[in-house]
PDB file of C-alpha atoms in Angstrom:
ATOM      1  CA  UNK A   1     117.071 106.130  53.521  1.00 48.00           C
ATOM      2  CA  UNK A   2     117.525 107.517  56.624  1.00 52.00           C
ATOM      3  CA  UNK A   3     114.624 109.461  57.696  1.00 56.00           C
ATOM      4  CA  UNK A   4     112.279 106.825  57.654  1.00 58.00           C
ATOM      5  CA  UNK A   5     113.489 105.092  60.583  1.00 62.00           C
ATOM      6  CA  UNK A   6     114.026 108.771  62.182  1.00 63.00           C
ATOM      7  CA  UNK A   7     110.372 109.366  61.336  1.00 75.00           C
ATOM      8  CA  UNK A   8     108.440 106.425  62.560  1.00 78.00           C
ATOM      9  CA  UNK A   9     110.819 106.432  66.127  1.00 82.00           C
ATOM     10  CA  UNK A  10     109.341 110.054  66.632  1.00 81.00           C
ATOM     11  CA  UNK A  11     106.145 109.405  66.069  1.00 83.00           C
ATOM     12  CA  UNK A  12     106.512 106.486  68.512  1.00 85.00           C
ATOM     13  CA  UNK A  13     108.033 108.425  71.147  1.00 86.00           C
ATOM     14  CA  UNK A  14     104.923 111.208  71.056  1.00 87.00           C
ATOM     15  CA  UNK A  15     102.561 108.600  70.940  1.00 87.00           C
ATOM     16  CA  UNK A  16     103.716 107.174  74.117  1.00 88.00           C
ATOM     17  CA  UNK A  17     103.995 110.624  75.574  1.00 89.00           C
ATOM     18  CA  UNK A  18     100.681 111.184  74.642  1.00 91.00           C
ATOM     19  CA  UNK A  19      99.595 107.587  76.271  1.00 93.00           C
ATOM     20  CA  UNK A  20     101.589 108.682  79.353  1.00 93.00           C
ATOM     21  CA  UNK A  21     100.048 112.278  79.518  1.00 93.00           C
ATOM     22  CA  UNK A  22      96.342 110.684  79.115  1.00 94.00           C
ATOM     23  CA  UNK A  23      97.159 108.181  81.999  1.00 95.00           C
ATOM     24  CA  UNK A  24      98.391 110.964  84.550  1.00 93.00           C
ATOM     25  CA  UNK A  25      95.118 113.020  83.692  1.00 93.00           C
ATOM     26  CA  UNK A  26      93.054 109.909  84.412  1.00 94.00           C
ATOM     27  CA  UNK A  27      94.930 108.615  87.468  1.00 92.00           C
ATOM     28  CA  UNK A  28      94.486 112.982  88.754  1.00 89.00           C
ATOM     29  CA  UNK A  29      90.568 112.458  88.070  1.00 91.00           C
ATOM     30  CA  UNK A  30      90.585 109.247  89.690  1.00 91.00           C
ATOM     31  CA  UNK A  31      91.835 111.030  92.688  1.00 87.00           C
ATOM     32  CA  UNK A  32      89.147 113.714  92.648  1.00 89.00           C
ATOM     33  CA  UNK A  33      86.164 111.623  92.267  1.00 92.00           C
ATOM     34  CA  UNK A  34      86.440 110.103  96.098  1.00 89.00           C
ATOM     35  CA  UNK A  35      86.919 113.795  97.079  1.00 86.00           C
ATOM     36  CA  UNK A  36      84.243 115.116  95.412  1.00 91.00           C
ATOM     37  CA  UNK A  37      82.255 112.103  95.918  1.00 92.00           C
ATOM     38  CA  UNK A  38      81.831 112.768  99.712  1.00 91.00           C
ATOM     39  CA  UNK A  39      81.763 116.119  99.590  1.00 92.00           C
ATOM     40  CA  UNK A  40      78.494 116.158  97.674  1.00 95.00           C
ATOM     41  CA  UNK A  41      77.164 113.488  99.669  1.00 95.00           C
ATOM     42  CA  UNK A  42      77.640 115.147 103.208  1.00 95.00           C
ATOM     43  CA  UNK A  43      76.651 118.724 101.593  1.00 94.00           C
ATOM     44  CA  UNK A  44      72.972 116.961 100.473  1.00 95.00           C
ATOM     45  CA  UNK A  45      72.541 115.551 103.407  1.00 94.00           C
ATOM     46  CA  UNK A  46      73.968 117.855 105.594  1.00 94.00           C
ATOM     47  CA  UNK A  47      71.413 120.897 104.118  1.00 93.00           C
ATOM     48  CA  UNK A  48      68.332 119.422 105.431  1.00 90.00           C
ATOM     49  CA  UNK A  49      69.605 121.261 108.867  1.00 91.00           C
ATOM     50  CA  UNK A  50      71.813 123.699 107.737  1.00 93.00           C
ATOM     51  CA  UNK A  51      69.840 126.922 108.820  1.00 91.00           C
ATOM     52  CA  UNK A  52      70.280 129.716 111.910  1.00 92.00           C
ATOM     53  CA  UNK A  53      68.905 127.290 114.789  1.00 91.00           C
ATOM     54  CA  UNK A  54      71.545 125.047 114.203  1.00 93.00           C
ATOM     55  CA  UNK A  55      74.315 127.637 114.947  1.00 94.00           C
ATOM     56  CA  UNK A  56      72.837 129.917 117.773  1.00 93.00           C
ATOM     57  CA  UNK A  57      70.782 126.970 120.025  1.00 93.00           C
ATOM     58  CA  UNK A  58      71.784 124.492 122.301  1.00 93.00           C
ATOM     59  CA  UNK A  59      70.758 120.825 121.637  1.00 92.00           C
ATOM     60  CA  UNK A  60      67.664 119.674 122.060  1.00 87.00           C
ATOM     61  CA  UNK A  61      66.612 117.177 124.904  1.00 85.00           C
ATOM     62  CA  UNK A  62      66.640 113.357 124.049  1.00 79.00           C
ATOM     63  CA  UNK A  63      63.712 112.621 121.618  1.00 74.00           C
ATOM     64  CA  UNK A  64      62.501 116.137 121.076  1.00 80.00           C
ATOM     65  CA  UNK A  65      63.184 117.597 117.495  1.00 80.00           C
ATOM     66  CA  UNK A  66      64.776 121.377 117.092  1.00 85.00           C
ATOM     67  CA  UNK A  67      68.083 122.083 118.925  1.00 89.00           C
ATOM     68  CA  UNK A  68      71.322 122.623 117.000  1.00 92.00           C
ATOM     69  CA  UNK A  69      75.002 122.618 117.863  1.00 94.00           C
ATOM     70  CA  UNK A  70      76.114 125.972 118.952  1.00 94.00           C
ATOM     71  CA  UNK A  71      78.118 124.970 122.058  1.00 94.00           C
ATOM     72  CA  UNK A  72      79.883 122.611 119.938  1.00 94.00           C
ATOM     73  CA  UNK A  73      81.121 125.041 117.870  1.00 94.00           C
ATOM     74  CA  UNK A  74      81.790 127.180 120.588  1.00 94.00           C
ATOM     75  CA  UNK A  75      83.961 124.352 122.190  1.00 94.00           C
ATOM     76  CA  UNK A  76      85.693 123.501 119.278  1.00 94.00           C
ATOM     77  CA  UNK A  77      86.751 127.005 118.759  1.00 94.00           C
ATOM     78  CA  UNK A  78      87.934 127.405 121.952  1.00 95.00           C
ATOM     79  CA  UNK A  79      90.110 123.885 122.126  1.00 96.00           C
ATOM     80  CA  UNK A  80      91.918 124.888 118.611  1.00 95.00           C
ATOM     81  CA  UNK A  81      92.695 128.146 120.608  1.00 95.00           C
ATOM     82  CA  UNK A  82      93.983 126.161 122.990  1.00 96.00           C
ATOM     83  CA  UNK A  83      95.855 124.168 120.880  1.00 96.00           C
ATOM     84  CA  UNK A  84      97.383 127.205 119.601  1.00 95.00           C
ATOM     85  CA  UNK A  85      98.762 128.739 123.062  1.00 95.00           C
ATOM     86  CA  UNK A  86     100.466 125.341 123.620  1.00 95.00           C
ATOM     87  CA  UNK A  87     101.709 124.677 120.425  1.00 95.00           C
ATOM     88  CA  UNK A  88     103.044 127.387 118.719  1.00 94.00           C
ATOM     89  CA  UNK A  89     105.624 128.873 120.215  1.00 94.00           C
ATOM     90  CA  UNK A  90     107.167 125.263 121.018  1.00 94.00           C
ATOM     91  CA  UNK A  91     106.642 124.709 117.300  1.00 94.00           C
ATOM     92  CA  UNK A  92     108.071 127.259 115.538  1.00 93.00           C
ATOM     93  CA  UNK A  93     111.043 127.853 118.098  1.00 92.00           C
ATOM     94  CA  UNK A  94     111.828 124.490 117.570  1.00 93.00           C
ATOM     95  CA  UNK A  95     111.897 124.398 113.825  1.00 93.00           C
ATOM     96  CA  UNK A  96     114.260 127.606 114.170  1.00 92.00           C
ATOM     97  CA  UNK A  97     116.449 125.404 115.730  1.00 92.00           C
ATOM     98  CA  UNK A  98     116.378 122.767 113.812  1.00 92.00           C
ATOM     99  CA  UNK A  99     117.145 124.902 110.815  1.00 90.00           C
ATOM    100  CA  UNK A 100     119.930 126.501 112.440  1.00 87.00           C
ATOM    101  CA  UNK A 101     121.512 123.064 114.492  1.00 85.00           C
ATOM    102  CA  UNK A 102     121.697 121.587 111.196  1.00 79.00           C
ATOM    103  CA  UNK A 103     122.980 118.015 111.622  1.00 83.00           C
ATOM    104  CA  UNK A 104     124.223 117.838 114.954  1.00 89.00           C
ATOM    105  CA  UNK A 105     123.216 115.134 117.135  1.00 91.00           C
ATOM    106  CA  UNK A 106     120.617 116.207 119.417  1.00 92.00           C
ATOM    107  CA  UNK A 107     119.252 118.050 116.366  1.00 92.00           C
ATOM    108  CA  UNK A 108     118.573 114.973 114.600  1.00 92.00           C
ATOM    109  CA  UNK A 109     117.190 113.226 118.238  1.00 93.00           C
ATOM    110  CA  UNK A 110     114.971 116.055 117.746  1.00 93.00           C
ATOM    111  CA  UNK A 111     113.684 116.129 114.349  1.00 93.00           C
ATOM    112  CA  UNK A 112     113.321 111.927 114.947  1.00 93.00           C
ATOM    113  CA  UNK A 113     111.666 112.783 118.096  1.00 93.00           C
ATOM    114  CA  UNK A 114     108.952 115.109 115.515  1.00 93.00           C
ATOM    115  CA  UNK A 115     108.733 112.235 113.111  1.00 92.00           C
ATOM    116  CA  UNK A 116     107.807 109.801 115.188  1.00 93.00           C
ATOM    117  CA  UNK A 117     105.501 111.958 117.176  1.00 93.00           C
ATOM    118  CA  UNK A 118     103.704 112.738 113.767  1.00 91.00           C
ATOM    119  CA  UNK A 119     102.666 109.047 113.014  1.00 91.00           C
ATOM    120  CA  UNK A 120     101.682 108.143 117.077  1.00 93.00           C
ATOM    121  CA  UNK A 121      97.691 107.541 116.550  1.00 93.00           C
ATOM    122  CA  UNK A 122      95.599 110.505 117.840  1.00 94.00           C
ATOM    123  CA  UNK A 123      93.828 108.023 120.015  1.00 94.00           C
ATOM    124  CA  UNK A 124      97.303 106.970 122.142  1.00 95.00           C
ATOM    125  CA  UNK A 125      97.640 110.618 122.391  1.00 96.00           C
ATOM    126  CA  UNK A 126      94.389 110.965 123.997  1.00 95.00           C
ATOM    127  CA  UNK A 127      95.177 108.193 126.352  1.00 96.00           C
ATOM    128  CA  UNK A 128      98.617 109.449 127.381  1.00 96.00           C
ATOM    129  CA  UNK A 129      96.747 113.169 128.217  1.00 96.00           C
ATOM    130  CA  UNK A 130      93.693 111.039 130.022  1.00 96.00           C
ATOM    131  CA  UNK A 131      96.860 109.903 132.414  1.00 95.00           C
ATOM    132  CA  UNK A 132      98.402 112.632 133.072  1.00 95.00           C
ATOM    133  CA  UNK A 133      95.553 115.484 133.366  1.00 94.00           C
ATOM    134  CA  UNK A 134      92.209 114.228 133.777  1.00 95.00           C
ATOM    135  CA  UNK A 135      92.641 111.693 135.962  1.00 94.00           C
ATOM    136  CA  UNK A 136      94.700 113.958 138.222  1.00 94.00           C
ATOM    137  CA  UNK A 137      92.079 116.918 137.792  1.00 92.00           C
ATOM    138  CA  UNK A 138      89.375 114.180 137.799  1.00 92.00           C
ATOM    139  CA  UNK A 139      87.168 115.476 135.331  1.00 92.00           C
ATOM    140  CA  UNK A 140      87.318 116.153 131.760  1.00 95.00           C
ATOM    141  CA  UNK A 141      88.056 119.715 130.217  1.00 95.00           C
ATOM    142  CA  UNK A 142      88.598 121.628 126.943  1.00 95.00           C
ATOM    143  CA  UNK A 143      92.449 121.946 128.935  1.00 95.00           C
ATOM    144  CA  UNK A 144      92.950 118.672 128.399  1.00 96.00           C
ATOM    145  CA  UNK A 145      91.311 118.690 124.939  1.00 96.00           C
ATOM    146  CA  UNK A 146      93.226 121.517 123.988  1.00 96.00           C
ATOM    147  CA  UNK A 147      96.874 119.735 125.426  1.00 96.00           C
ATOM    148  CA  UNK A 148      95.772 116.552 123.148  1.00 96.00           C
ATOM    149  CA  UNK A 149      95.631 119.122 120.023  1.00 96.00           C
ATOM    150  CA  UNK A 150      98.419 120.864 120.667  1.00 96.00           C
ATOM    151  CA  UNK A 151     100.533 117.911 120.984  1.00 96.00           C
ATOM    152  CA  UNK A 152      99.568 116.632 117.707  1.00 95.00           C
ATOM    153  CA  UNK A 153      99.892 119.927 115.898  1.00 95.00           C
ATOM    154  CA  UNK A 154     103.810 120.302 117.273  1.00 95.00           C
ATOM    155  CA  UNK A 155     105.371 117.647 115.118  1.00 95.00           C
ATOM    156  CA  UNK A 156     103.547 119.025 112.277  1.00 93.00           C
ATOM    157  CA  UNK A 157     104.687 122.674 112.480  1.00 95.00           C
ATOM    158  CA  UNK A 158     107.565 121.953 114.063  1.00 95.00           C
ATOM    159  CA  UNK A 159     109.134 119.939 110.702  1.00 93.00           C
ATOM    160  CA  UNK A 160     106.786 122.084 108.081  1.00 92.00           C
ATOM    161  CA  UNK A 161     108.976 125.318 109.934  1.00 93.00           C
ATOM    162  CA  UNK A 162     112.263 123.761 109.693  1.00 93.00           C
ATOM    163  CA  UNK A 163     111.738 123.009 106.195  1.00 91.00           C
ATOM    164  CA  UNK A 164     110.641 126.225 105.294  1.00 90.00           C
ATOM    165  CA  UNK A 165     113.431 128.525 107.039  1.00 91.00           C
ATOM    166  CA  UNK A 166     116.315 126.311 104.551  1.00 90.00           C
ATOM    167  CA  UNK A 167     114.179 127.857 101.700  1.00 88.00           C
ATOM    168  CA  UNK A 168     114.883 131.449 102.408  1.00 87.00           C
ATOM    169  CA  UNK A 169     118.303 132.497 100.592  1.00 86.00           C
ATOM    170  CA  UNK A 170     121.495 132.217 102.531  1.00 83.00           C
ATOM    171  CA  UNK A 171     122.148 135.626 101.467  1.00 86.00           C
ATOM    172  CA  UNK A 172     119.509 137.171 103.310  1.00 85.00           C
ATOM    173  CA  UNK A 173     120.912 136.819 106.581  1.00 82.00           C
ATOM    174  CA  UNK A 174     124.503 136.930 105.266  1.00 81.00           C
ATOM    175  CA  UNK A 175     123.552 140.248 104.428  1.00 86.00           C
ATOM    176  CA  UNK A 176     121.724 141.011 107.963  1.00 83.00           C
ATOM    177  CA  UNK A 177     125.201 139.828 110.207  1.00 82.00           C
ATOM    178  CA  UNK A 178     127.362 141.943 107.887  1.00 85.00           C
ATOM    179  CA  UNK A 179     125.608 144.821 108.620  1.00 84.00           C
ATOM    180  CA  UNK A 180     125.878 144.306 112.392  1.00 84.00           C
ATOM    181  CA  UNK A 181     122.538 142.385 113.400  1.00 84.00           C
ATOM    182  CA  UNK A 182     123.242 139.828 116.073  1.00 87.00           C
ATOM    183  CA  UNK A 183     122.354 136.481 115.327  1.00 84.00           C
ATOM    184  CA  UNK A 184     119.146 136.034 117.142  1.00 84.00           C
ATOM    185  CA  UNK A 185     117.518 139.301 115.609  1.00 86.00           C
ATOM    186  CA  UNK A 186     118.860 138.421 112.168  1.00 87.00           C
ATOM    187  CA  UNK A 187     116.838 134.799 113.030  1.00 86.00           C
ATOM    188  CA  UNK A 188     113.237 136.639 114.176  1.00 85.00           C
ATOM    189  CA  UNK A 189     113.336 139.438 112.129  1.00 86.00           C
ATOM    190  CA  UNK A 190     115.119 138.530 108.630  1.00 88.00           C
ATOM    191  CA  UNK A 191     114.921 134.750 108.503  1.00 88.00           C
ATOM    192  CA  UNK A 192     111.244 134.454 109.933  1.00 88.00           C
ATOM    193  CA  UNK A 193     109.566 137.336 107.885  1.00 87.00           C
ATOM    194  CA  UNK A 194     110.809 135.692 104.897  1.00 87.00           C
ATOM    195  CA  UNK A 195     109.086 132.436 105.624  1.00 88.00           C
ATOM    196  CA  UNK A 196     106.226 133.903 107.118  1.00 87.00           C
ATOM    197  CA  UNK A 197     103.962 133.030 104.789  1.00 85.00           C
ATOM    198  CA  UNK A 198     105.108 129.084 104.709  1.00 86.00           C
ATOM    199  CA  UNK A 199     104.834 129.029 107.940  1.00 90.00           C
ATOM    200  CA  UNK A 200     101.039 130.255 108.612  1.00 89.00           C
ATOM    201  CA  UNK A 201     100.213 128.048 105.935  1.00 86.00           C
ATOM    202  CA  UNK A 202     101.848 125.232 108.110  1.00 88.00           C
ATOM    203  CA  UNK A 203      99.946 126.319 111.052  1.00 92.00           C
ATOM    204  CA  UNK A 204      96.585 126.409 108.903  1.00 89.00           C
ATOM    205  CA  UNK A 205      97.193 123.539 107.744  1.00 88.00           C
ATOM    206  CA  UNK A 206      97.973 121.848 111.285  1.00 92.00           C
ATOM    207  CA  UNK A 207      94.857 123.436 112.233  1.00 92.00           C
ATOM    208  CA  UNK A 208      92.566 121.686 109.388  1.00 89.00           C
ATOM    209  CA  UNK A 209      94.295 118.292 110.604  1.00 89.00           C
ATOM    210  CA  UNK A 210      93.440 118.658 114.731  1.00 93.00           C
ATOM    211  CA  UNK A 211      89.968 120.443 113.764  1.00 91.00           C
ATOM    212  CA  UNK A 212      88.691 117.052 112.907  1.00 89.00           C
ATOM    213  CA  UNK A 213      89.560 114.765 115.641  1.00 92.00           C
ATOM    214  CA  UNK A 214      87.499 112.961 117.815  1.00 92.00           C
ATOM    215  CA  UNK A 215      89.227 109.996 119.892  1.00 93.00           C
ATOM    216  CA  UNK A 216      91.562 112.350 121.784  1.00 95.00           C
ATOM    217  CA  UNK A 217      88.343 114.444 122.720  1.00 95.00           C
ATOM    218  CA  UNK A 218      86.462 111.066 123.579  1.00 94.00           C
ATOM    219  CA  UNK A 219      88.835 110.801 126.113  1.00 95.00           C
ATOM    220  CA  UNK A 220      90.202 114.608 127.479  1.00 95.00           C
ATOM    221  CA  UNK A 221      87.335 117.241 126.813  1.00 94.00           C
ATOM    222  CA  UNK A 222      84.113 114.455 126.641  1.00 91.00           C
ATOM    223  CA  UNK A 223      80.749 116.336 126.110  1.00 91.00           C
ATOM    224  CA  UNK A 224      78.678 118.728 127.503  1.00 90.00           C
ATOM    225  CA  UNK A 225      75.013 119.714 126.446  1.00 90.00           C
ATOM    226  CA  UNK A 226      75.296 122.986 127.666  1.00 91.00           C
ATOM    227  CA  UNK A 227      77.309 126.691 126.684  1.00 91.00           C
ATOM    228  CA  UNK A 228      81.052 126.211 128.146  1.00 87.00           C
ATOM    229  CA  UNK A 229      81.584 128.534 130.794  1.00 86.00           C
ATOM    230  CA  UNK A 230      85.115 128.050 131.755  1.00 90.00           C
ATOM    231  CA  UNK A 231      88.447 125.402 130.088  1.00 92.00           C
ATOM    232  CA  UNK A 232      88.719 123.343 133.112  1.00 92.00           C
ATOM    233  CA  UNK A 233      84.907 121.915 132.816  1.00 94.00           C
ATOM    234  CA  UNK A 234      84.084 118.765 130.032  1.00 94.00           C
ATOM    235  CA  UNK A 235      83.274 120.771 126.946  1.00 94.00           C
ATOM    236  CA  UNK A 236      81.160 119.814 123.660  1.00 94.00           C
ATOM    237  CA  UNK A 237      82.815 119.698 120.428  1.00 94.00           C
ATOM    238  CA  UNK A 238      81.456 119.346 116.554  1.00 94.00           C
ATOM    239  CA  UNK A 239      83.527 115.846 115.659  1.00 94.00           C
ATOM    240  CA  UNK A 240      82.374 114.586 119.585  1.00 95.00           C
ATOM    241  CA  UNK A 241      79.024 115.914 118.994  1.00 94.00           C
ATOM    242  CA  UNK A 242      78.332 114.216 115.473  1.00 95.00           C
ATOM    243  CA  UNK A 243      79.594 111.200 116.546  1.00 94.00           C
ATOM    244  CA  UNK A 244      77.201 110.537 119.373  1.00 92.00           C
ATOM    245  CA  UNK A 245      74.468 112.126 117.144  1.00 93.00           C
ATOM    246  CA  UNK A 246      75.018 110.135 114.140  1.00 93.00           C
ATOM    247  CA  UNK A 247      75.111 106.311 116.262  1.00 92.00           C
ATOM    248  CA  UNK A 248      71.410 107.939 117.914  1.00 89.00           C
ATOM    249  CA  UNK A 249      68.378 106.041 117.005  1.00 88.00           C
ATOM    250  CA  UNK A 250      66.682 110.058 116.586  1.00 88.00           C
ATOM    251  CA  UNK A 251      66.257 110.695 112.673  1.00 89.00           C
ATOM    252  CA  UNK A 252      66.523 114.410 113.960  1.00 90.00           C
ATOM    253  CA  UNK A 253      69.823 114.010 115.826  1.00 91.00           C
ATOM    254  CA  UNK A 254      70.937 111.534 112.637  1.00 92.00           C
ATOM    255  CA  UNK A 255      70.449 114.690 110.466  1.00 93.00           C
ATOM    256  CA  UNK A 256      71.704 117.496 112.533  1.00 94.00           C
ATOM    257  CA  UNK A 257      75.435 114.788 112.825  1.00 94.00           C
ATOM    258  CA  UNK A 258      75.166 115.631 109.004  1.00 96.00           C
ATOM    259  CA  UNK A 259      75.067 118.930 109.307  1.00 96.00           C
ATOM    260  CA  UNK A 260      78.099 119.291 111.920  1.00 94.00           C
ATOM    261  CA  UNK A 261      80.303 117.016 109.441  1.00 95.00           C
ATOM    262  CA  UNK A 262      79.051 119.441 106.615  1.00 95.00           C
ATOM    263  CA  UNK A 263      80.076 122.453 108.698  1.00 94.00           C
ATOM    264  CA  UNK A 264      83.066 120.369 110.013  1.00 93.00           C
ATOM    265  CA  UNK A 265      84.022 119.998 106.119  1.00 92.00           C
ATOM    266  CA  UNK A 266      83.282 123.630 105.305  1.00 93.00           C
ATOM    267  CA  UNK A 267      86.064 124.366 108.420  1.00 91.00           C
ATOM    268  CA  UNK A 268      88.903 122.138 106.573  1.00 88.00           C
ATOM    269  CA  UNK A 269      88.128 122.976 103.298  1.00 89.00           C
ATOM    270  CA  UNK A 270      87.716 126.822 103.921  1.00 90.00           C
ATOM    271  CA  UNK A 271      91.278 126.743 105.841  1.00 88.00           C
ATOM    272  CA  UNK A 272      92.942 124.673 102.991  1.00 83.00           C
ATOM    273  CA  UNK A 273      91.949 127.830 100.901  1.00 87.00           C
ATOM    274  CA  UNK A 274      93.375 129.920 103.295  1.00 85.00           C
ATOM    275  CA  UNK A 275      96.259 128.796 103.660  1.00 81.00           C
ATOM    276  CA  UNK A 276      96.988 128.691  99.798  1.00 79.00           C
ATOM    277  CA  UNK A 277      96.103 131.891 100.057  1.00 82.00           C
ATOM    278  CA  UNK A 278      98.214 132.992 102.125  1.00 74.00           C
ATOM    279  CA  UNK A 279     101.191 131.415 100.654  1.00 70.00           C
ATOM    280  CA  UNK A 280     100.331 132.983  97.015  1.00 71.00           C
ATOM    281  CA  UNK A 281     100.252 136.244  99.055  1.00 65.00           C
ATOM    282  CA  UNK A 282     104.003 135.697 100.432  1.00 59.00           C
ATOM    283  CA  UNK A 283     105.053 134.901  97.557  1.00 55.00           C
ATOM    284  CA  UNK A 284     103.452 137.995  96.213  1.00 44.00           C
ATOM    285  CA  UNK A 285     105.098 140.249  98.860  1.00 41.00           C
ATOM    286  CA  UNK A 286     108.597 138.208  98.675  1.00 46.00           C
ATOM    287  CA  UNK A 287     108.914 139.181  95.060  1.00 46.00           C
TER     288      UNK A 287
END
């Protein structure tokens, strides 16, 4: 008498797990399709210039076909460098401490400072570097391109760090002070190689993020038509580049703006790889 009811509530609860389970597998494809939407779009598009002129010439003059984007790349390359120099080390230091000031108050100041920093526009951020460095230099430079970056990538790695260094085991450097390490070599030498891999994957992934702005560059680095020759001069990048490109009334220029946001898509998508890469390979050498 008894299993019936047993019976027919079990087969009701895995048919709404198998509802639910459908559901989730439509709502991941549903996320996909925009993804894979655009990148198909910009990669047909983008082909119809994607060959060695665009990556070793200069641009063209205004009207006449050819040309490519090779000091764009150049500059952009050079600004996430840039970026790097400035960010880094005020990054990742500051995560250490964060992970090892736990809750005390300027500690959370801090890591409120980093969240709010995260969600400031890009576009404030190029105003606020406008202030203080070009107007004062009076020109535009991949310096002040490079500052913009940096200060958006710091919140990023900064919080990504912390997060990571409460992962590694408290045993670790437990084990490290017993055995007579001071604190601050148990910290860069234990503690860090541990989270290593995390961490580059942070910084990758900070990387992908600045690699595609354009509003801070509108207003620190500009453009230039010509090879960069030193950080202090305006300097072209790809997002700068394929914007004024893409609002040109050239069909030539209109295609080769494709192409930079097809190469500009290759860079983000290539370093998301990366940096899952790199983590799988921590994670390799942690166990």
């Amino acid at each position: 008498m008894k299993s019936a009811p047993i019976s027919m509530n079990y087969r009701r609860r895995k048919a709404v797990d198998r509802t639910m389970r459908l559901i989730c597998l439509l709502m991941a494809l549903c996320i996909m399709i925009p993804l894979f939407s655009l990148m198909i779009y910009v990669t047909v598009r983008g082909l119809k210039r994607f060959d060695l002129d665009f990556f070793i010439h200069l641009p063209a003059p205004v009207g006449e076909p050819g040309g490519g984007m090779a000091n764009a790349i150049v500059g952009t390359i050079t600004m996430i460098l840039i970026a790097s120099c400035f960010s880094l080390p005020i990054s990742i230091l500051g995560g250490v401490y964060l992970a090892e000031a736990g809750k005390t108050r300027f500690a959370s100041l801090v890591r409120f400072t980093a969240d709010v920093l995260s969600g400031v526009p890009s576009i404030v951020v190029g105003i606020f570097v406008y202030q203080v460095l070009v107007k004062p230099m009076h020109q535009f430079s991949a310096l002040a391109g490079g500052l913009a970056l940096a200060i958006l990538m710091i919140p990023l790695v900064t919080r990504t760090t912390e997060e990571l260094i409460k992962l590694v085991p408290r045993n670790m450097m437990e084990g490290s002070l017993a055995l007579g390490a001071p604190r601050w070599k148990t910290t860069l030498f234990v503690v860090l190689q541990a989270a290593r891999a995390g961490i580059a994957t942070g910084v990758l992934l900070a990387v992908a993020r600045v690699a595609g702005e354009t509003a801070p560059l509108l207003f620190t680095s500009l453009n230039n038509q010509f090879w960069p020759s030193q950080i202090s001069e305006p300097t072209a990048s790809l997002t700068v580049q394929v914007f004024t490109f893409a609002i040109s009334p050239f069909q030539d220029w209109q295609d080769q703006a494709w192409t930079g946001a097809l190469v500009l898509l290759i860079l983000v998508v290539g370093v998301s790889l990366l940096s899952r890469l790199t983590l799988k390979g921590g994670r390799g050498l942690a166990n």
